[in-house]
CSV table of C-alpha atoms in Angstrom, one decimal:
chain,number,residue,atom,x,y,z
A,1,UNK,CA,-8.4,0.8,-12.9
A,2,UNK,CA,-11.9,0.0,-14.0
A,3,UNK,CA,-14.9,1.7,-12.3
A,4,UNK,CA,-16.2,-1.8,-11.4
A,5,UNK,CA,-12.9,-2.6,-9.6
A,6,UNK,CA,-13.0,0.7,-7.7
A,7,UNK,CA,-16.6,0.1,-6.7
A,8,UNK,CA,-15.8,-3.4,-5.5
A,9,UNK,CA,-12.8,-2.2,-3.5
A,10,UNK,CA,-14.6,0.7,-2.0
A,11,UNK,CA,-17.6,-1.3,-0.6
A,12,UNK,CA,-18.2,-0.2,2.9
A,13,UNK,CA,-16.9,-2.6,5.4
A,14,UNK,CA,-16.4,-1.6,9.1
A,15,UNK,CA,-12.7,-2.5,9.2
A,16,UNK,CA,-11.9,-0.9,5.9
A,17,UNK,CA,-13.9,2.3,6.9
A,18,UNK,CA,-12.1,2.4,10.2
A,19,UNK,CA,-8.7,2.0,8.5
A,20,UNK,CA,-9.4,4.6,6.0
A,21,UNK,CA,-10.7,7.1,8.5
A,22,UNK,CA,-7.9,6.5,11.0
A,23,UNK,CA,-5.1,6.8,8.4
A,24,UNK,CA,-6.3,9.9,6.5
A,25,UNK,CA,-4.0,12.2,8.4
A,26,UNK,CA,-1.0,9.8,8.0
A,27,UNK,CA,-1.8,9.4,4.3
A,28,UNK,CA,-1.9,13.2,3.8
A,29,UNK,CA,1.4,13.5,5.8
A,30,UNK,CA,3.0,10.9,3.6
A,31,UNK,CA,1.9,12.7,0.4
A,32,UNK,CA,3.0,16.1,1.8
A,33,UNK,CA,6.4,14.5,2.8
A,34,UNK,CA,6.9,13.0,-0.7
A,35,UNK,CA,5.2,15.7,-2.9
A,36,UNK,CA,5.8,18.8,-0.8
A,37,UNK,CA,2.3,20.0,-1.3
A,38,UNK,CA,2.4,19.7,-5.1
A,39,UNK,CA,0.1,17.6,-7.2
A,40,UNK,CA,2.8,15.8,-9.1
A,41,UNK,CA,6.5,15.0,-9.0
A,42,UNK,CA,8.2,18.1,-10.4
A,43,UNK,CA,11.8,16.9,-10.5
A,44,UNK,CA,13.5,13.6,-11.1
A,45,UNK,CA,15.3,13.7,-7.7
A,46,UNK,CA,11.9,14.2,-6.0
A,47,UNK,CA,10.6,11.1,-7.8
A,48,UNK,CA,13.7,9.1,-7.0
A,49,UNK,CA,13.2,10.0,-3.3
A,50,UNK,CA,9.7,8.7,-3.5
A,51,UNK,CA,11.0,5.4,-5.0
A,52,UNK,CA,13.6,5.1,-2.2
A,53,UNK,CA,11.1,5.8,0.5
A,54,UNK,CA,8.6,3.3,-1.0
A,55,UNK,CA,11.4,0.7,-1.1
A,56,UNK,CA,12.2,1.3,2.6
A,57,UNK,CA,8.6,1.1,3.6
A,58,UNK,CA,8.1,-2.2,1.7
A,59,UNK,CA,11.4,-3.6,3.0
A,60,UNK,CA,10.5,-2.8,6.6
A,61,UNK,CA,7.7,-5.4,6.3
A,62,UNK,CA,9.2,-7.7,3.8
A,63,UNK,CA,9.2,-7.0,0.1
A,64,UNK,CA,7.1,-10.1,-0.6
A,65,UNK,CA,4.4,-8.7,1.7
A,66,UNK,CA,3.9,-5.8,-0.7
A,67,UNK,CA,2.5,-8.1,-3.3
A,68,UNK,CA,1.1,-11.1,-1.4
A,69,UNK,CA,-2.6,-11.7,-2.1
A,70,UNK,CA,-3.6,-12.0,1.5
A,71,UNK,CA,-4.5,-15.7,1.0
A,72,UNK,CA,-0.7,-16.3,0.9
A,73,UNK,CA,-0.5,-15.0,4.5
A,74,UNK,CA,-3.4,-17.2,5.7
A,75,UNK,CA,-1.9,-20.4,4.1
A,76,UNK,CA,1.6,-19.9,5.6
A,77,UNK,CA,2.7,-20.8,9.1
A,78,UNK,CA,4.0,-17.8,11.1
A,79,UNK,CA,7.6,-18.8,10.6
A,80,UNK,CA,7.2,-19.2,6.9
A,81,UNK,CA,5.9,-15.7,6.2
A,82,UNK,CA,8.2,-13.3,4.3
A,83,UNK,CA,10.9,-12.1,6.6
A,84,UNK,CA,10.7,-8.5,7.7
A,85,UNK,CA,12.7,-6.0,9.7
A,86,UNK,CA,9.6,-5.5,11.9
A,87,UNK,CA,7.9,-8.5,13.4
A,88,UNK,CA,4.1,-7.9,13.3
A,89,UNK,CA,1.2,-9.7,14.8
A,90,UNK,CA,-1.3,-11.1,12.3
A,91,UNK,CA,-3.6,-8.1,12.8
A,92,UNK,CA,-0.7,-5.6,12.4
A,93,UNK,CA,0.1,-7.5,9.2
A,94,UNK,CA,-3.4,-6.9,7.9
A,95,UNK,CA,-3.1,-3.2,8.7
A,96,UNK,CA,0.4,-2.8,7.1
A,97,UNK,CA,-0.9,-4.8,4.1
A,98,UNK,CA,-3.8,-2.4,3.8
A,99,UNK,CA,-1.3,0.5,3.4
A,100,UNK,CA,1.1,-1.3,1.1
A,101,UNK,CA,-1.6,-2.8,-1.1
A,102,UNK,CA,-3.4,0.5,-1.1
A,103,UNK,CA,-0.3,1.9,-2.8
A,104,UNK,CA,-1.2,-0.2,-5.8
A,105,UNK,CA,-4.3,2.0,-6.2
A,106,UNK,CA,-2.1,5.1,-5.8
A,107,UNK,CA,0.3,3.8,-8.5
A,108,UNK,CA,-2.6,3.3,-10.9
A,109,UNK,CA,-3.7,6.9,-10.2
A,110,UNK,CA,-0.2,8.3,-10.6
A,111,UNK,CA,0.2,6.6,-14.0
A,112,UNK,CA,-3.2,7.7,-15.2
A,113,UNK,CA,-3.1,11.3,-14.1
A,114,UNK,CA,0.5,12.3,-15.1
A,115,UNK,CA,2.1,12.5,-11.7
A,116,UNK,CA,5.5,12.0,-13.3
A,117,UNK,CA,7.4,12.7,-16.5
A,118,UNK,CA,6.7,9.9,-19.0
A,119,UNK,CA,10.5,9.6,-19.7
A,120,UNK,CA,11.1,8.6,-16.1
A,121,UNK,CA,11.3,4.9,-15.1
A,122,UNK,CA,8.0,3.5,-13.9
A,123,UNK,CA,8.6,-0.2,-13.4
A,124,UNK,CA,7.6,-0.1,-9.8
A,125,UNK,CA,4.4,1.9,-10.6
A,126,UNK,CA,3.5,-0.5,-13.5
A,127,UNK,CA,4.1,-3.5,-11.2
A,128,UNK,CA,1.8,-2.1,-8.6
A,129,UNK,CA,-0.8,-1.2,-11.2
A,130,UNK,CA,-0.7,-4.7,-12.6
A,131,UNK,CA,-1.2,-6.1,-9.1
A,132,UNK,CA,-4.3,-3.8,-8.7
A,133,UNK,CA,-5.7,-4.9,-12.0
A,134,UNK,CA,-5.0,-8.6,-11.6
A,135,UNK,CA,-7.7,-9.3,-9.0
A,136,UNK,CA,-5.1,-9.7,-6.2
A,137,UNK,CA,-6.0,-6.4,-4.7
A,138,UNK,CA,-9.7,-7.2,-4.6
A,139,UNK,CA,-8.9,-10.6,-3.0
A,140,UNK,CA,-6.7,-9.0,-0.4
A,141,UNK,CA,-9.4,-6.5,0.6
A,142,UNK,CA,-12.1,-9.2,0.7
A,143,UNK,CA,-9.9,-11.3,3.0
A,144,UNK,CA,-9.1,-8.3,5.1
A,145,UNK,CA,-12.8,-7.8,5.7
A,146,UNK,CA,-13.6,-11.4,6.4
A,147,UNK,CA,-10.4,-12.5,8.3
A,148,UNK,CA,-9.1,-9.7,10.4
A,149,UNK,CA,-10.8,-9.6,13.8
A,150,UNK,CA,-8.5,-7.2,15.7
A,151,UNK,CA,-9.2,-3.7,14.6
A,152,UNK,CA,-6.8,-2.1,17.1
A,153,UNK,CA,-4.0,-4.3,15.9
A,154,UNK,CA,-4.8,-3.6,12.3
A,155,UNK,CA,-4.8,0.2,13.0
A,156,UNK,CA,-1.5,-0.1,14.7
A,157,UNK,CA,0.0,-1.9,11.7
A,158,UNK,CA,-1.3,0.6,9.3
A,159,UNK,CA,0.2,3.5,11.3
A,160,UNK,CA,3.5,1.6,11.3
A,161,UNK,CA,3.4,1.2,7.6
A,162,UNK,CA,2.7,4.9,7.0
A,163,UNK,CA,5.6,5.8,9.3
A,164,UNK,CA,7.8,3.9,6.9
A,165,UNK,CA,6.8,6.4,4.2
A,166,UNK,CA,7.7,9.3,6.5
A,167,UNK,CA,11.2,8.1,7.4
A,168,UNK,CA,14.0,9.9,5.5
A,169,UNK,CA,15.2,8.0,2.5
A,170,UNK,CA,18.7,6.5,3.0
């Protein structure tokens, strides 16, 4: 990810700052759960578990939600949004989107820093990295800042999304 994109995404905005601060513990818990305190995936089963947990987390909110641009959500009527196992308010959707879209930045980092063996499949990580680099991630974060007015709801949605990464892989 370019330095310019990282700077654009990390611009201080109250809702983004609040989401980041309030989810730091949940984010660390998810990393601990998936990496077991290590800095990378040491074994293929460990990486496969990460992929299963990521799939579950995305599926809990609707797979399409994981790569929607944000604008997609604004333009659709409530009953036309991607189906999900968990029904969320609009604010909760912004918070869950913050976590799921943020995983695109994590995927870019994983690919760049050698978190996994280069022989392992990385289609999911490449897809999320392309999403981050396409401009969609920047648009989502810009819309989050300008459109989400319910911080408490967004925080609740973010916590729900992180819980998806902590549930056992089935």
